[in-house]
mmCIF file of C-alpha atoms in Angstrom:
data_model
loop_
_atom_site.group_PDB
_atom_site.id
_atom_site.type_symbol
_atom_site.label_atom_id
_atom_site.label_comp_id
_atom_site.label_asym_id
_atom_site.label_seq_id
_atom_site.Cartn_x
_atom_site.Cartn_y
_atom_site.Cartn_z
ATOM 1 C CA ASP K 988 0.748 -44.818 -2.265
ATOM 2 C CA ILE K 989 -0.073 -41.992 -4.684
ATOM 3 C CA VAL K 990 -0.116 -43.381 -8.213
ATOM 4 C CA MET K 991 0.902 -40.968 -10.960
ATOM 5 C CA THR K 992 -0.555 -41.705 -14.383
ATOM 6 C CA GLN K 993 0.785 -39.926 -17.442
ATOM 7 C CA SER K 994 -0.792 -39.713 -20.859
ATOM 8 C CA PRO K 995 -0.071 -40.278 -23.614
ATOM 9 C CA ASP K 996 2.807 -42.751 -23.407
ATOM 10 C CA SER K 997 4.300 -41.092 -26.461
ATOM 11 C CA LEU K 998 3.507 -38.346 -28.917
ATOM 12 C CA ALA K 999 4.960 -37.036 -32.133
ATOM 13 C CA VAL K 1000 4.659 -33.329 -32.807
ATOM 14 C CA SER K 1001 5.823 -31.202 -35.722
ATOM 15 C CA LEU K 1002 8.521 -28.638 -35.098
ATOM 16 C CA GLY K 1003 6.976 -25.396 -33.880
ATOM 17 C CA GLU K 1004 3.734 -27.067 -32.840
ATOM 18 C CA ARG K 1005 2.343 -27.514 -29.320
ATOM 19 C CA ALA K 1006 2.965 -30.620 -27.233
ATOM 20 C CA THR K 1007 0.732 -31.393 -24.273
ATOM 21 C CA ILE K 1008 1.459 -34.013 -21.623
ATOM 22 C CA ASN K 1009 -1.014 -34.952 -18.921
ATOM 23 C CA CYS K 1010 -0.364 -36.237 -15.416
ATOM 24 C CA LYS K 1011 -3.053 -37.447 -13.033
ATOM 25 C CA SER K 1012 -2.482 -38.323 -9.388
ATOM 26 C CA SER K 1013 -4.603 -40.900 -7.553
ATOM 27 C CA GLN K 1014 -5.161 -38.399 -4.738
ATOM 28 C CA SER K 1015 -4.776 -34.658 -4.401
ATOM 29 C CA VAL K 1016 -1.241 -33.287 -4.052
ATOM 30 C CA LEU K 1017 -2.535 -29.839 -3.086
ATOM 31 C CA TYR K 1018 -1.466 -28.967 0.457
ATOM 32 C CA ASN K 1019 -4.274 -26.798 1.784
ATOM 33 C CA SER K 1020 -2.276 -24.964 4.443
ATOM 34 C CA ASN K 1021 -0.047 -23.254 1.874
ATOM 35 C CA ASN K 1022 -2.151 -23.749 -1.275
ATOM 36 C CA LYS K 1023 0.781 -25.358 -3.085
ATOM 37 C CA ASN K 1024 0.686 -28.338 -5.407
ATOM 38 C CA TYR K 1025 3.538 -30.731 -4.611
ATOM 39 C CA LEU K 1026 4.205 -31.687 -8.233
ATOM 40 C CA ALA K 1027 7.379 -31.533 -10.336
ATOM 41 C CA TRP K 1028 8.193 -32.151 -13.990
ATOM 42 C CA TYR K 1029 11.480 -33.532 -15.325
ATOM 43 C CA GLN K 1030 13.004 -33.880 -18.775
ATOM 44 C CA GLN K 1031 15.316 -36.786 -19.610
ATOM 45 C CA LYS K 1032 17.200 -36.721 -22.890
ATOM 46 C CA PRO K 1033 18.775 -39.929 -24.202
ATOM 47 C CA GLY K 1034 21.864 -40.950 -22.272
ATOM 48 C CA GLN K 1035 21.477 -38.142 -19.742
ATOM 49 C CA PRO K 1036 20.172 -37.840 -16.197
ATOM 50 C CA PRO K 1037 16.796 -36.210 -15.714
ATOM 51 C CA LYS K 1038 16.637 -32.444 -15.390
ATOM 52 C CA LEU K 1039 14.175 -30.573 -13.207
ATOM 53 C CA LEU K 1040 11.991 -28.327 -15.359
ATOM 54 C CA ILE K 1041 9.127 -27.246 -13.135
ATOM 55 C CA ASP K 1042 8.300 -27.441 -9.437
ATOM 56 C CA TRP K 1043 5.181 -26.536 -7.475
ATOM 57 C CA ALA K 1044 3.233 -27.564 -10.614
ATOM 58 C CA SER K 1045 3.859 -24.318 -12.458
ATOM 59 C CA SER K 1046 7.147 -22.714 -11.351
ATOM 60 C CA ARG K 1047 9.790 -22.920 -14.056
ATOM 61 C CA GLU K 1048 13.365 -23.532 -12.935
ATOM 62 C CA SER K 1049 15.975 -20.926 -13.743
ATOM 63 C CA GLY K 1050 17.260 -21.317 -17.282
ATOM 64 C CA VAL K 1051 14.318 -23.362 -18.536
ATOM 65 C CA PRO K 1052 12.941 -21.859 -21.760
ATOM 66 C CA ASP K 1053 9.584 -20.159 -21.398
ATOM 67 C CA ARG K 1054 8.060 -22.423 -24.040
ATOM 68 C CA PHE K 1055 7.742 -24.929 -21.179
ATOM 69 C CA SER K 1056 4.828 -24.330 -18.847
ATOM 70 C CA GLY K 1057 3.069 -26.305 -16.151
ATOM 71 C CA SER K 1058 -0.527 -26.001 -15.050
ATOM 72 C CA GLY K 1059 -3.181 -27.771 -13.028
ATOM 73 C CA SER K 1060 -4.136 -28.326 -9.438
ATOM 74 C CA GLY K 1061 -5.271 -31.061 -7.098
ATOM 75 C CA THR K 1062 -5.094 -34.249 -9.146
ATOM 76 C CA ASP K 1063 -4.803 -33.093 -12.767
ATOM 77 C CA PHE K 1064 -1.721 -31.480 -14.243
ATOM 78 C CA THR K 1065 -0.365 -30.566 -17.654
ATOM 79 C CA LEU K 1066 3.067 -29.861 -19.086
ATOM 80 C CA THR K 1067 2.904 -27.829 -22.273
ATOM 81 C CA ILE K 1068 5.663 -27.167 -24.767
ATOM 82 C CA SER K 1069 4.245 -24.254 -26.721
ATOM 83 C CA SER K 1070 6.481 -24.530 -29.785
ATOM 84 C CA LEU K 1071 8.418 -27.784 -30.025
ATOM 85 C CA GLN K 1072 12.103 -27.509 -30.829
ATOM 86 C CA ALA K 1073 14.411 -30.313 -31.941
ATOM 87 C CA GLU K 1074 16.249 -30.203 -28.611
ATOM 88 C CA ASP K 1075 13.014 -30.967 -26.747
ATOM 89 C CA VAL K 1076 13.046 -34.597 -27.886
ATOM 90 C CA ALA K 1077 13.077 -36.430 -24.568
ATOM 91 C CA VAL K 1078 11.064 -38.393 -22.067
ATOM 92 C CA TYR K 1079 9.123 -36.271 -19.603
ATOM 93 C CA TYR K 1080 8.172 -37.394 -16.095
ATOM 94 C CA CYS K 1081 5.904 -35.952 -13.448
ATOM 95 C CA GLN K 1082 6.569 -36.620 -9.756
ATOM 96 C CA GLN K 1083 4.608 -35.968 -6.588
ATOM 97 C CA TYR K 1084 6.360 -34.931 -3.402
ATOM 98 C CA TYR K 1085 3.229 -34.509 -1.291
ATOM 99 C CA THR K 1086 3.952 -37.665 0.655
ATOM 100 C CA THR K 1087 6.180 -40.716 0.761
ATOM 101 C CA PRO K 1088 6.743 -42.877 -1.079
ATOM 102 C CA LEU K 1089 7.759 -40.249 -3.598
ATOM 103 C CA THR K 1090 6.342 -41.433 -6.902
ATOM 104 C CA PHE K 1091 6.837 -40.736 -10.593
ATOM 105 C CA GLY K 1092 4.596 -41.075 -13.578
ATOM 106 C CA GLY K 1093 5.547 -43.639 -16.172
ATOM 107 C CA GLY K 1094 6.955 -41.078 -18.572
ATOM 108 C CA THR K 1095 5.903 -39.585 -21.900
ATOM 109 C CA LYS K 1096 8.216 -39.822 -24.888
ATOM 110 C CA VAL K 1097 8.141 -36.756 -27.148
ATOM 111 C CA GLU K 1098 9.364 -37.099 -30.712
ATOM 112 C CA ILE K 1099 9.398 -35.010 -33.860
ATOM 113 C CA LYS K 1100 6.743 -35.807 -36.447
ATOM 114 C CA GLU A 692 28.084 -25.160 -9.857
ATOM 115 C CA VAL A 693 26.450 -28.138 -8.171
ATOM 116 C CA GLN A 694 28.261 -31.398 -8.935
ATOM 117 C CA LEU A 695 27.273 -34.868 -7.801
ATOM 118 C CA VAL A 696 29.534 -37.767 -8.707
ATOM 119 C CA GLU A 697 28.501 -41.356 -8.051
ATOM 120 C CA SER A 698 30.964 -44.176 -7.608
ATOM 121 C CA GLY A 699 31.029 -47.805 -6.509
ATOM 122 C CA GLY A 700 28.782 -49.432 -9.077
ATOM 123 C CA GLY A 701 29.455 -52.589 -11.026
ATOM 124 C CA LEU A 702 28.503 -56.232 -11.427
ATOM 125 C CA VAL A 703 27.499 -58.193 -8.334
ATOM 126 C CA GLN A 704 25.923 -61.581 -7.754
ATOM 127 C CA PRO A 705 22.435 -61.940 -6.298
ATOM 128 C CA GLY A 706 22.476 -61.969 -2.514
ATOM 129 C CA ARG A 707 25.721 -60.025 -2.274
ATOM 130 C CA SER A 708 26.334 -56.423 -1.190
ATOM 131 C CA LEU A 709 27.523 -53.254 -2.852
ATOM 132 C CA SER A 710 28.102 -49.725 -1.594
ATOM 133 C CA LEU A 711 27.573 -46.559 -3.615
ATOM 134 C CA SER A 712 29.044 -43.155 -2.827
ATOM 135 C CA CYS A 713 28.003 -39.718 -4.004
ATOM 136 C CA THR A 714 30.617 -36.991 -3.701
ATOM 137 C CA ALA A 715 29.139 -33.512 -3.775
ATOM 138 C CA SER A 716 30.635 -30.109 -4.493
ATOM 139 C CA GLY A 717 29.522 -26.594 -5.316
ATOM 140 C CA PHE A 718 27.142 -26.187 -2.370
ATOM 141 C CA THR A 719 26.986 -26.504 1.417
ATOM 142 C CA PHE A 720 26.305 -30.226 1.557
ATOM 143 C CA GLY A 721 25.074 -30.311 5.129
ATOM 144 C CA ASP A 722 22.203 -27.920 4.373
ATOM 145 C CA PHE A 723 20.459 -30.197 1.887
ATOM 146 C CA ALA A 724 18.528 -33.445 1.848
ATOM 147 C CA MET A 725 20.002 -36.085 -0.425
ATOM 148 C CA SER A 726 18.249 -38.883 -2.253
ATOM 149 C CA TRP A 727 18.908 -41.849 -4.473
ATOM 150 C CA VAL A 728 16.722 -42.490 -7.509
ATOM 151 C CA ARG A 729 17.131 -45.484 -9.811
ATOM 152 C CA GLN A 730 16.191 -46.387 -13.352
ATOM 153 C CA ALA A 731 16.081 -49.973 -14.550
ATOM 154 C CA PRO A 732 17.237 -50.484 -18.145
ATOM 155 C CA GLY A 733 14.657 -49.022 -20.518
ATOM 156 C CA LYS A 734 12.284 -48.213 -17.681
ATOM 157 C CA GLY A 735 11.077 -45.210 -15.733
ATOM 158 C CA LEU A 736 12.308 -43.537 -12.569
ATOM 159 C CA GLU A 737 11.945 -44.979 -9.069
ATOM 160 C CA TRP A 738 12.749 -43.155 -5.846
ATOM 161 C CA VAL A 739 14.888 -45.326 -3.542
ATOM 162 C CA ALA A 740 15.673 -43.399 -0.357
ATOM 163 C CA PHE A 741 16.300 -39.979 1.111
ATOM 164 C CA ILE A 742 18.112 -38.542 4.105
ATOM 165 C CA LYS A 743 17.272 -35.079 5.352
ATOM 166 C CA SER A 744 19.805 -32.599 6.683
ATOM 167 C CA LYS A 745 20.731 -32.628 10.354
ATOM 168 C CA ALA A 746 18.753 -29.410 10.778
ATOM 169 C CA TYR A 747 15.678 -31.509 10.023
ATOM 170 C CA GLY A 748 16.740 -34.399 12.215
ATOM 171 C CA GLY A 749 18.485 -36.388 9.497
ATOM 172 C CA THR A 750 15.192 -38.174 8.856
ATOM 173 C CA ILE A 751 15.516 -41.203 6.585
ATOM 174 C CA GLU A 752 12.874 -42.896 4.458
ATOM 175 C CA TYR A 753 12.983 -45.774 1.992
ATOM 176 C CA ALA A 754 10.896 -47.164 -0.808
ATOM 177 C CA ALA A 755 9.146 -50.378 0.191
ATOM 178 C CA SER A 756 11.095 -52.294 -2.454
ATOM 179 C CA VAL A 757 14.418 -51.673 -0.680
ATOM 180 C CA LYS A 758 13.439 -51.186 2.966
ATOM 181 C CA GLY A 759 15.384 -53.543 5.219
ATOM 182 C CA ARG A 760 18.018 -54.213 2.550
ATOM 183 C CA PHE A 761 19.385 -50.751 1.687
ATOM 184 C CA THR A 762 20.822 -48.138 4.053
ATOM 185 C CA ILE A 763 21.326 -44.492 3.198
ATOM 186 C CA SER A 764 23.747 -42.359 5.181
ATOM 187 C CA ARG A 765 25.750 -39.174 4.923
ATOM 188 C CA ASP A 766 29.049 -37.711 6.057
ATOM 189 C CA ASP A 767 28.677 -33.941 6.038
ATOM 190 C CA SER A 768 32.370 -33.432 6.871
ATOM 191 C CA LYS A 769 33.276 -35.155 3.590
ATOM 192 C CA SER A 770 30.266 -33.983 1.531
ATOM 193 C CA VAL A 771 29.427 -37.579 0.693
ATOM 194 C CA ALA A 772 26.187 -39.523 0.653
ATOM 195 C CA TYR A 773 26.161 -43.310 0.694
ATOM 196 C CA LEU A 774 23.871 -46.141 -0.270
ATOM 197 C CA GLN A 775 24.703 -49.517 1.238
ATOM 198 C CA MET A 776 22.893 -52.222 -0.689
ATOM 199 C CA ASN A 777 22.604 -55.678 0.865
ATOM 200 C CA SER A 778 20.848 -58.862 -0.237
ATOM 201 C CA LEU A 779 20.787 -57.612 -3.795
ATOM 202 C CA LYS A 780 18.242 -59.001 -6.219
ATOM 203 C CA THR A 781 18.256 -59.123 -10.003
ATOM 204 C CA GLU A 782 15.451 -56.558 -9.983
ATOM 205 C CA ASP A 783 17.823 -54.059 -8.322
ATOM 206 C CA THR A 784 19.696 -53.826 -11.623
ATOM 207 C CA ALA A 785 19.506 -50.151 -12.595
ATOM 208 C CA VAL A 786 21.331 -46.892 -13.046
ATOM 209 C CA TYR A 787 21.444 -45.244 -9.642
ATOM 210 C CA PHE A 788 21.309 -41.462 -9.542
ATOM 211 C CA CYS A 789 22.376 -39.335 -6.602
ATOM 212 C CA THR A 790 20.164 -36.281 -6.253
ATOM 213 C CA ARG A 791 19.998 -33.149 -4.147
ATOM 214 C CA ALA A 792 16.778 -31.658 -2.846
ATOM 215 C CA PRO A 793 15.920 -27.967 -3.183
ATOM 216 C CA THR A 794 16.647 -25.605 -0.353
ATOM 217 C CA ALA A 795 14.726 -26.306 2.810
ATOM 218 C CA ASN A 796 14.911 -22.694 4.013
ATOM 219 C CA GLY A 797 11.613 -21.426 5.314
ATOM 220 C CA TYR A 798 9.878 -24.787 5.333
ATOM 221 C CA THR A 799 8.715 -26.538 8.461
ATOM 222 C CA TYR A 800 8.408 -29.679 6.383
ATOM 223 C CA PRO A 801 10.956 -29.308 3.588
ATOM 224 C CA PRO A 802 9.896 -30.637 0.193
ATOM 225 C CA ILE A 803 11.880 -33.538 -1.147
ATOM 226 C CA TYR A 804 12.131 -33.535 -4.872
ATOM 227 C CA PHE A 805 15.123 -33.814 -7.142
ATOM 228 C CA HIS A 806 16.661 -30.454 -7.916
ATOM 229 C CA SER A 807 20.122 -31.607 -9.051
ATOM 230 C CA TRP A 808 21.245 -34.965 -10.412
ATOM 231 C CA GLY A 809 24.478 -36.861 -10.826
ATOM 232 C CA GLN A 810 25.281 -38.647 -14.081
ATOM 233 C CA GLY A 811 24.308 -41.968 -12.558
ATOM 234 C CA ILE A 812 26.113 -45.251 -12.054
ATOM 235 C CA LEU A 813 25.145 -48.704 -13.261
ATOM 236 C CA VAL A 814 24.569 -51.531 -10.816
ATOM 237 C CA THR A 815 24.097 -54.933 -12.418
ATOM 238 C CA VAL A 816 22.931 -57.828 -10.273
ATOM 239 C CA SER A 817 23.474 -61.077 -12.099
ATOM 240 C CA SER A 818 24.954 -64.511 -11.606
#
């Protein structure tokens, strides 16, 4: 199984400041034949279902603010919130879809400092 | 607008069975893979099972934790996905989310991640 490890478990960031979340996979999720990373990011606000933010490691879903960006390749990935807003308070998860079982990271809780 | 509505949850004793349904609207149900993802109270997300569209053979896969006990199925004529859960354990207690995969168009091996989510339904396994 591919193990997804997120860091940190939680972080507190001042409004308007940058938040950076890391996700490391135990093996590469880069599919060489199409040069795509099979990695997604989700946001889960309290009491709500998760919401897909980013797929293919760096492709933002329609309607997702451009302060959210994804980067990385192979085994190391980052979700960046460039200027934290109050509505960004949530738990963020990465997920690999390179192979089954489909696996998630443990989540990173983002709060306001 | 994509809508996924789960039903059938509730309290059940260990060892018993329960069946969940996911009624979909706002898209051509038969064109998309469907999955179930669960979240134990206060915990993270765990993929449970998926079923691909008939165009991709209706392939089914399960997480090891539920294989042999849970069965996923679909009725494209009704736009409903199901999760039959047998031999339930206390550790199956969770909110179960129905999810839809992204479009499979153009892919030989369509990616299965979780593009759209239902609100979730609570399953509590307890004596």
